[in-house]
Coordinates of C-alpha atoms and ligand atoms in Angstrom, one line a residue:
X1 CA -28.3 32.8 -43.8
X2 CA -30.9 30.4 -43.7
X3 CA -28.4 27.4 -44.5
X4 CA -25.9 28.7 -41.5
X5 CA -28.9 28.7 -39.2
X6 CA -29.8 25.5 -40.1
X7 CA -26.3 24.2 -39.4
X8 CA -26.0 25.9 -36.5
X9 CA -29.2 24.2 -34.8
X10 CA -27.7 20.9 -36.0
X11 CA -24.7 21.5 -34.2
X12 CA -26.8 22.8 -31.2
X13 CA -29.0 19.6 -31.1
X14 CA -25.6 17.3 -32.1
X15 CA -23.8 18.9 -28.7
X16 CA -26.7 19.0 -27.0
X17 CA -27.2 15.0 -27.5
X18 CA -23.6 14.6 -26.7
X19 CA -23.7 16.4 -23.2
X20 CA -26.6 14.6 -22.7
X21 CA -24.7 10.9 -23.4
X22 CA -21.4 12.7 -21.5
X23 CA -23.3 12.8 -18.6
X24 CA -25.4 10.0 -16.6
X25 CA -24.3 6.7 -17.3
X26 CA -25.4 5.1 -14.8
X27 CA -29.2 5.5 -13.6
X28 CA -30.5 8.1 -11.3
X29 CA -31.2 6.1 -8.4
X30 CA -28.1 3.5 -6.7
X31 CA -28.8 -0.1 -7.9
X32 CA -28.4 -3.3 -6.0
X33 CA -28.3 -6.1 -8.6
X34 CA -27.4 -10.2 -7.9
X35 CA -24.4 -10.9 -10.3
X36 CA -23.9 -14.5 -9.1
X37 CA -25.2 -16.6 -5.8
X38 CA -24.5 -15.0 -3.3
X39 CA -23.1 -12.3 -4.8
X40 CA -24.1 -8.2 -5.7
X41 CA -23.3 -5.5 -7.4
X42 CA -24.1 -1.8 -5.6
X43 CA -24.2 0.2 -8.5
X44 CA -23.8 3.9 -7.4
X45 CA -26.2 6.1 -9.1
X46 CA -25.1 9.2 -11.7
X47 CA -21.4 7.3 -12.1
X48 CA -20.7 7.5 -8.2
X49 CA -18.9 4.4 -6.4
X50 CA -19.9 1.3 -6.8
X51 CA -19.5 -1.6 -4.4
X52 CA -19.6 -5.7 -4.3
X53 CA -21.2 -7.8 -1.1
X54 CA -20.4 -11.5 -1.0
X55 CA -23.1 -13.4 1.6
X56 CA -21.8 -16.4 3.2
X57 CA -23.1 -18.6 5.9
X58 CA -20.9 -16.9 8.0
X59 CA -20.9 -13.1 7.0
X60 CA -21.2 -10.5 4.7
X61 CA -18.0 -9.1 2.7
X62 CA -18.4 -5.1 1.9
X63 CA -16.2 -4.4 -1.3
X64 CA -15.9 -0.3 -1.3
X65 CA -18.4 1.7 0.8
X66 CA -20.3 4.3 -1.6
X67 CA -19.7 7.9 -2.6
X68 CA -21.2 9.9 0.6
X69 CA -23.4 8.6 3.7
X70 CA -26.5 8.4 2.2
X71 CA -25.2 6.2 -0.2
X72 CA -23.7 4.1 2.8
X73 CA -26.6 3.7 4.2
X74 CA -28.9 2.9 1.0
X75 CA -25.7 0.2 1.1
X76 CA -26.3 -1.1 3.7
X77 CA -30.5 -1.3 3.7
X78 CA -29.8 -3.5 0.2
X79 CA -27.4 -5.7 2.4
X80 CA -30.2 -5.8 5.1
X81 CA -32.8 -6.5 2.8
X82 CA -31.0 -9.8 1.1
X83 CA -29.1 -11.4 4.6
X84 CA -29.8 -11.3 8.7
X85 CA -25.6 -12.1 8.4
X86 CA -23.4 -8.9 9.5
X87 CA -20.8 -7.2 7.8
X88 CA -17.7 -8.9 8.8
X89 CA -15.0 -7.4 6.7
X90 CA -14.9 -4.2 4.6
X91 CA -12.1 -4.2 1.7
X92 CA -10.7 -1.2 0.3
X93 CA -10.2 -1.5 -3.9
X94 CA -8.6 2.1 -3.7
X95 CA -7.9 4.7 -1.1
X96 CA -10.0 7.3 -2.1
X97 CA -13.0 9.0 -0.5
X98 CA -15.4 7.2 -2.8
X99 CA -14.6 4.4 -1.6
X100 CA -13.5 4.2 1.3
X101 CA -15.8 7.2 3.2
X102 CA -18.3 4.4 4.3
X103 CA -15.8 2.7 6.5
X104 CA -17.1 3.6 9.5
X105 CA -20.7 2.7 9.6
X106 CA -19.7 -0.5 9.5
X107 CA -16.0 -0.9 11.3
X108 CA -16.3 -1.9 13.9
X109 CA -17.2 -4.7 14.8
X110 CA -16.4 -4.9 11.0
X111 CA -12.3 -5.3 10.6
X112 CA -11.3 -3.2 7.3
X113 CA -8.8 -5.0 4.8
X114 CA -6.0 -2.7 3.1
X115 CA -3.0 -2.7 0.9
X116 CA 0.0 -2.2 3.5
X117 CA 0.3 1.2 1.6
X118 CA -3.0 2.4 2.2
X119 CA -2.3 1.1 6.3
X120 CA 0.8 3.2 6.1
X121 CA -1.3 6.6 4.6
X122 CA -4.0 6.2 7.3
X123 CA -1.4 6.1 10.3
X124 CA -0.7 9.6 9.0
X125 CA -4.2 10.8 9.1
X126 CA -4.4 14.7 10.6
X127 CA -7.0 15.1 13.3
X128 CA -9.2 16.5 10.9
X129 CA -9.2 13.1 9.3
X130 CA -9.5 11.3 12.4
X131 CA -12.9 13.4 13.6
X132 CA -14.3 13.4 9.9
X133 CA -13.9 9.1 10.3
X134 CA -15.4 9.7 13.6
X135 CA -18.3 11.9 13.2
X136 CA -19.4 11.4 9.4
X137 CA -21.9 9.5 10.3
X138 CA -24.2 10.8 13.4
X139 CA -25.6 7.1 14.7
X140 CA -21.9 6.3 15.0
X141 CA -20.8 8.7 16.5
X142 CA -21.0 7.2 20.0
X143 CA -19.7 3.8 18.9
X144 CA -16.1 5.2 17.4
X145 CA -15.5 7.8 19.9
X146 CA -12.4 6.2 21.2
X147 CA -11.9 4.3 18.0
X148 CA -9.1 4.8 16.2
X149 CA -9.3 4.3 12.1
X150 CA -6.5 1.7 12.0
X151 CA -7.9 -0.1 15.1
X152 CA -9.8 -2.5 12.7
X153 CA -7.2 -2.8 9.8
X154 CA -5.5 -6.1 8.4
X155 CA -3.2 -5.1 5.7
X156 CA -1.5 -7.6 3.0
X157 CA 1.7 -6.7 1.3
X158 CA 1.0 -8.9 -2.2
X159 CA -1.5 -10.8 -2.2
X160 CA -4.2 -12.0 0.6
X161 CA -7.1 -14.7 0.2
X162 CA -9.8 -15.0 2.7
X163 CA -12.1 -17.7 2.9
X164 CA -15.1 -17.3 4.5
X165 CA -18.1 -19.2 4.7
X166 CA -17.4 -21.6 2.2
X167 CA -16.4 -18.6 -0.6
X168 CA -13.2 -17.5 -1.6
X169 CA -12.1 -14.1 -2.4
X170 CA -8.9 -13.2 -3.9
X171 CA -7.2 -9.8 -3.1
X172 CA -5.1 -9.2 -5.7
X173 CA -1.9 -6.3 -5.7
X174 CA 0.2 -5.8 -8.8
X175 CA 3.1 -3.7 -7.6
X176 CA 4.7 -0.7 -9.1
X177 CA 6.6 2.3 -7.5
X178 CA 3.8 4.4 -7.7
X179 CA 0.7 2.5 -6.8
X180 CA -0.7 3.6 -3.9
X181 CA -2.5 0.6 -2.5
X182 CA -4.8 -0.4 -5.5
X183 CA -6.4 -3.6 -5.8
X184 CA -8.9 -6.0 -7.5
X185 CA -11.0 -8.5 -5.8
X186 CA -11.1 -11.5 -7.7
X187 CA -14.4 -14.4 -7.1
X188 CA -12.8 -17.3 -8.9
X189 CA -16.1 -19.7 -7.9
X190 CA -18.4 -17.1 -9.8
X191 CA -16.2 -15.3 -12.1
X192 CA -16.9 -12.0 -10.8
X193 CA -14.4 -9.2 -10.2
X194 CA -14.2 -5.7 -8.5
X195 CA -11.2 -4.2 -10.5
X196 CA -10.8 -1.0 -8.2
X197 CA -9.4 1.6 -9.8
X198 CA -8.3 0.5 -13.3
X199 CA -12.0 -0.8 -13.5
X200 CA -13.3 2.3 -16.1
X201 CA -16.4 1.8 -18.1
X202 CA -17.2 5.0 -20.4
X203 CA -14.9 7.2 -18.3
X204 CA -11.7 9.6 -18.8
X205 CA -9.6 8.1 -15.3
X206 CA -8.5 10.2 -13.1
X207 CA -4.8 9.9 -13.0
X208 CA -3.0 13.1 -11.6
X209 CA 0.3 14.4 -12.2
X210 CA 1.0 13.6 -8.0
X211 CA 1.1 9.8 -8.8
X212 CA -2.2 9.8 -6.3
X213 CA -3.8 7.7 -8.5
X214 CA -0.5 5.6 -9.6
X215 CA 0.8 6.1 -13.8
X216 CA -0.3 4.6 -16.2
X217 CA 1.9 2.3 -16.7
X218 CA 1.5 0.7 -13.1
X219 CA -2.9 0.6 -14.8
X220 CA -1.5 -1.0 -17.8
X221 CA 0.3 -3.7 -15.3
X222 CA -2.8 -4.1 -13.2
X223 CA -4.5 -4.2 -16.2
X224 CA -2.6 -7.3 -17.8
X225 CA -3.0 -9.4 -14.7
X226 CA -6.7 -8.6 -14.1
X227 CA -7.5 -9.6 -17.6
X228 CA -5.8 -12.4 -17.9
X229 CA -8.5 -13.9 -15.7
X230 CA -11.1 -13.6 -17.8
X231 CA -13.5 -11.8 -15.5
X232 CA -17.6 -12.8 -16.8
X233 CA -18.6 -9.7 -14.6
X234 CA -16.6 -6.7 -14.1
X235 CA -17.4 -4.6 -11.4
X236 CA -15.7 -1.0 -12.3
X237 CA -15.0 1.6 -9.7
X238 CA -17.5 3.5 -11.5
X239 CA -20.4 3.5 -14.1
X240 CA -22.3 0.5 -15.5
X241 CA -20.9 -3.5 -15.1
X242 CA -19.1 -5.0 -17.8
X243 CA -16.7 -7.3 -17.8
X244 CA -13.2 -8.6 -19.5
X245 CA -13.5 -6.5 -22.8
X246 CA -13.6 -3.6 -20.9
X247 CA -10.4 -3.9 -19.3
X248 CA -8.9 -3.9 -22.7
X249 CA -10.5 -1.4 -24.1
X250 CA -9.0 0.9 -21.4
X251 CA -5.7 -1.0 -22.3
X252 CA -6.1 0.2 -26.2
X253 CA -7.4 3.9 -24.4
X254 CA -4.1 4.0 -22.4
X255 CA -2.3 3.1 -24.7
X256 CA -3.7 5.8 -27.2
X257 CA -3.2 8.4 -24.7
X258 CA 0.6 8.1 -24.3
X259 CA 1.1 7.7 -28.3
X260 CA -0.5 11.4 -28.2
X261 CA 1.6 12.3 -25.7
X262 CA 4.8 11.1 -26.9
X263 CA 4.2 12.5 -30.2
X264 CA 4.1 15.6 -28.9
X265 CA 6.9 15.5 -26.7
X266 CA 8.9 14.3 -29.7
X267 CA 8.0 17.8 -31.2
X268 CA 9.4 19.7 -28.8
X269 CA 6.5 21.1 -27.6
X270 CA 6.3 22.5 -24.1
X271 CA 4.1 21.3 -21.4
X272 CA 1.3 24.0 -21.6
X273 CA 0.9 23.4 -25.3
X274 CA 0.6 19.5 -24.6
X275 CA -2.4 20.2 -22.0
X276 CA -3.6 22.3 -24.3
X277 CA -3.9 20.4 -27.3
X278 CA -4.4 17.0 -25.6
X279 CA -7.7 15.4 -26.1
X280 CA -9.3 11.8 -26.2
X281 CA -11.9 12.5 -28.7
X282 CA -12.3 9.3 -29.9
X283 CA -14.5 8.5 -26.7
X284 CA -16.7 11.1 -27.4
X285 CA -19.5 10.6 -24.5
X286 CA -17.1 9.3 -22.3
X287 CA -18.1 10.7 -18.8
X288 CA -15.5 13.3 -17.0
X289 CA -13.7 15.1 -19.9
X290 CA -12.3 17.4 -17.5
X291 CA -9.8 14.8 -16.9
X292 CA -7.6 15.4 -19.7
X293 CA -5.4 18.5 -18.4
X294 CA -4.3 16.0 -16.0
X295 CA -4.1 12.7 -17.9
X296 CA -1.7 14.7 -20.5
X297 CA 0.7 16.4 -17.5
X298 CA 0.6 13.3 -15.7
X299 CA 1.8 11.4 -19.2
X300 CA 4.2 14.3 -19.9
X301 CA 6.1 13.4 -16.3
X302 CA 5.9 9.5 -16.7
X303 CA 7.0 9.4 -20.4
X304 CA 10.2 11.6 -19.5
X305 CA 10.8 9.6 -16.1
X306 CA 10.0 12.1 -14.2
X307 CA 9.1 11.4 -10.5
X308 CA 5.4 12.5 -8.9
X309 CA 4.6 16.5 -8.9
X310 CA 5.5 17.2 -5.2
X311 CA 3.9 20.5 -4.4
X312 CA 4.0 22.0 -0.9
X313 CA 0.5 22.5 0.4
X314 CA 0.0 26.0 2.2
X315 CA -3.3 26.4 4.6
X316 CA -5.3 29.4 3.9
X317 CA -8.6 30.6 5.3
X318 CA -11.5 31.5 3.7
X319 CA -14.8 33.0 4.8
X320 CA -17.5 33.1 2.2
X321 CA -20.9 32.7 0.7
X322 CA -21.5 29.2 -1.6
X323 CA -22.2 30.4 -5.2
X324 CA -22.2 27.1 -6.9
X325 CA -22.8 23.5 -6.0
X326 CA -21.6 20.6 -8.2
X327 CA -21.3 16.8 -8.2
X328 CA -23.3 16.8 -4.6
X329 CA -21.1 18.8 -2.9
X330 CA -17.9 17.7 -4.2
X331 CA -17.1 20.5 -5.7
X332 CA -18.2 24.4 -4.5
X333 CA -17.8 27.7 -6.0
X334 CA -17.4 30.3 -2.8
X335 CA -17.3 33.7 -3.2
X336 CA -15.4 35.3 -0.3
X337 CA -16.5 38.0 1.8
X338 CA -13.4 39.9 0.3
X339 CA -14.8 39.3 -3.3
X340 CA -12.6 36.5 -4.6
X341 CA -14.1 33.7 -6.0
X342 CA -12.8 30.3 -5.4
X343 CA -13.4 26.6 -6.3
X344 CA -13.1 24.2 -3.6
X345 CA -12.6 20.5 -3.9
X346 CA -15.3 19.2 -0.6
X347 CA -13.7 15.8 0.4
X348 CA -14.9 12.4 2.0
X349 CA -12.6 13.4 4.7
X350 CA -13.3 17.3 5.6
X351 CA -14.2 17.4 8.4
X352 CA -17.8 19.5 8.3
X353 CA -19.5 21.5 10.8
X354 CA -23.3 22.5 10.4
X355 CA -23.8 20.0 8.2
X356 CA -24.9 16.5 7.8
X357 CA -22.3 15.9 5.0
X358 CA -21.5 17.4 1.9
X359 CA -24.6 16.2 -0.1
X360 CA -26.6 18.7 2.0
X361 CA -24.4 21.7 1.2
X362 CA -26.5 24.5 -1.2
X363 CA -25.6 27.8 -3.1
X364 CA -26.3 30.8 -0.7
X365 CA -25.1 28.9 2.4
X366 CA -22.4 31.3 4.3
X367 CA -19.3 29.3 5.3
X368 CA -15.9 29.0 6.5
X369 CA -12.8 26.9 5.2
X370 CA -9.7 25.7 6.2
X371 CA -8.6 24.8 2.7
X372 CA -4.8 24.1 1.0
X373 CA -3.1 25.6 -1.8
X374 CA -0.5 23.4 -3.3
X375 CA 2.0 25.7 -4.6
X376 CA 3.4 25.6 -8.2
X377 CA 1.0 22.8 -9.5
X378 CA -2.4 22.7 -10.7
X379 CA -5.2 22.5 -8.7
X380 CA -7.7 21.5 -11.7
X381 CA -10.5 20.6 -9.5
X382 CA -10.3 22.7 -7.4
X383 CA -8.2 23.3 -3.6
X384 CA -8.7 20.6 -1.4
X385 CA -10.6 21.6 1.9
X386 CA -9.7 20.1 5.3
X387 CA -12.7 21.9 7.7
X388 CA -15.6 23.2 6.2
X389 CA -17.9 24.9 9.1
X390 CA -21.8 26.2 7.8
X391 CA -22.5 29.1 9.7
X392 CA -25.9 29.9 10.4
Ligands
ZN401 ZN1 -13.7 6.8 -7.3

């Protein structure tokens, strides 16, 4: 008895230690740090976004725009606090909340730079996208009220360079079918690199069986170019800086994951056994083990050629009280008023009434929701929510 007690505290304290290193990777506050002349690193706090700023004599250049507005604006206070020089152009790594919900505190004047793909996705924008760009952040609100999101955009099809102030910055695109607009932004004076959204550091990514986030093939392509430049500082899309080795070791991780998978497949086995048994448990301590149901459907449709889960999205209404909060507001537990409970995936784009932003929202808050249910997939994180009001 004694012995299984003991063993049972070990294994308490072991998992205890390994939530603990699963969790936080980066610190608790946002970091700005100098990676080069001339050049920082915004390193979002908890594993949020990170960003890069270039200075030049003749602007700033905003890579990424933080996780929600008060990261934005702690963004912009570090830019303040090293140049008088404006932002002058914004680039978008990947076209994803995260990083690119910041946009509008500083476009315009700002001019944003996308992949052509992303260009195309924002001229589809529902109004509720539209007045979410408009009105996520309050001191703007005046400025964009007749502003359009793809008023300030220059897209690029391949690749684009931009000089500017004496600095060069490469905008680099590897093309697959699938990739929806990803890039890397390349320094090759100081050997620094932003590498969007194949840039992982102590992370599961978060590739999805929709092809939202490309396959994993298209991040082993991106992968092979970004390395082959030797990056000295590697700017991830989240968690701590590192810099060429840890492109490959998400190459080797990749690579890992669709061995599983393929072995799997090659034993018959069907696709809820896969996500069930799947697991990447040789990065214990990675951060965001709750990708894995999707990492292992998204490798069971790429490794049989099959095309991107299409589900049809169906708009349902809610009205509720919030039970749970998690990741800042990213993700909320509601319990309706007719008793169902339901998890809710709070985007940079929902558009949210009665609230600053979603960093504000707190259990016990009574609210309403116009969310979507994709039918016929998995919603692991949740349904997405396109108006979110807080009643009083
Ligand atoms: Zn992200």
């Amino acid at each position: 008895m004694r012995e299984w007690l003991l063993r049972t505290m070990v294994a308490g304290v072991m998992a205890a230690a390994m939530a603990a290193s699963a969790h936080a990777i980066t610190g608790e506050k946002a970091e700005f740090k100098k990676v080069a002349d001339d050049v920082y690193a915004f390193i979002g706090k908890l594993n949020d976004a990170n960003a890069l700023v270039v200075v030049t004599s003749q602007g700033v250049v905003v890579v990424d725009t933080g996780n929600n507005p008060p990261e934005t604006r702690l963004l912009q206070q570090f830019i303040r606090s090293v140049t008088a020089q404006p932002v002058r152009y914004v680039i978008i790594t990947q076209n994803h909340g995260d990083h690119v919900g910041g946009t509008p505190l500083f476009v315009p004047p700002a001019l944003v730079v996308v992949h052509e793909r992303v260009a195309k996705d924002w001229a589809t924008w529902k109004p509720h996208q539209i007045k979410s760009w408009r009105t996520r952040f309050r001191e703007r609100v005046d400025a964009l009220k007749n502003v359009h999101p793809l008023d300030q955009v220059v897209s690029f099809g391949d690749r684009m360079t931009l000089r500017l102030g004496g600095k060069t910055i490469e905008l680099i695109y590897v093309d697959d079918l699938h990739n929806p607009g990803d890039i890397a932004v390349w320094l090759p004076e100081s050997g620094v690199m932003h590498a969007g959204f194949v840039g992982y550091i102590d992370r599961h990514p978060d590739i999805r069986p929709d092809y939202s986030h490309g396959t994993t093939w298209g991040m082993l392509r991106q992968l092979d170019v970004f390395s082959a430049l030797k990056p000295r500082v590697m700017i991830p899309a989240h968690g701590p800086l590192g810099d060429v080795k840890d492109l490959h070791a998400l190459t080797d991780y990749l690579l890992l994951a669709r061995k599983k998978v393929l072995a799997m497949l090659q034993q018959g086995l069907p696709l809820a056994e896969i996500v069930k048994q799947f697991h990447m448990n040789e990065y214990k301590g990675w951060d965001r083990e709750s990708h894995f149901a999707w990492i292992a459907e998204t490798l069971y449709r790429e490794l049989q050629g099959m095309g991107p889960q299409l589900a049809t999205l169906v708009e349902e209404r809610l009205a509720g009280t919030i039970t749970q909060v998690a990741q800042e507001g990213r993700r909320l537990t509601v319990r309706t008023d007719s008793g169902r409970e339901l998890r809710l995936r709070i985007t940079s784009d929902t558009d949210i009434a009665g609230a600053a932003d979603r960093s504000v929202l707190k259990a016990g808050m009574k609210v309403s929701a116009l969310y979507v249910v994709p039918q016929g997939a998995n919603a692991a994180l949740g349904f997405d929510v396109y108006e979110l009001t807080v009643t009083p």
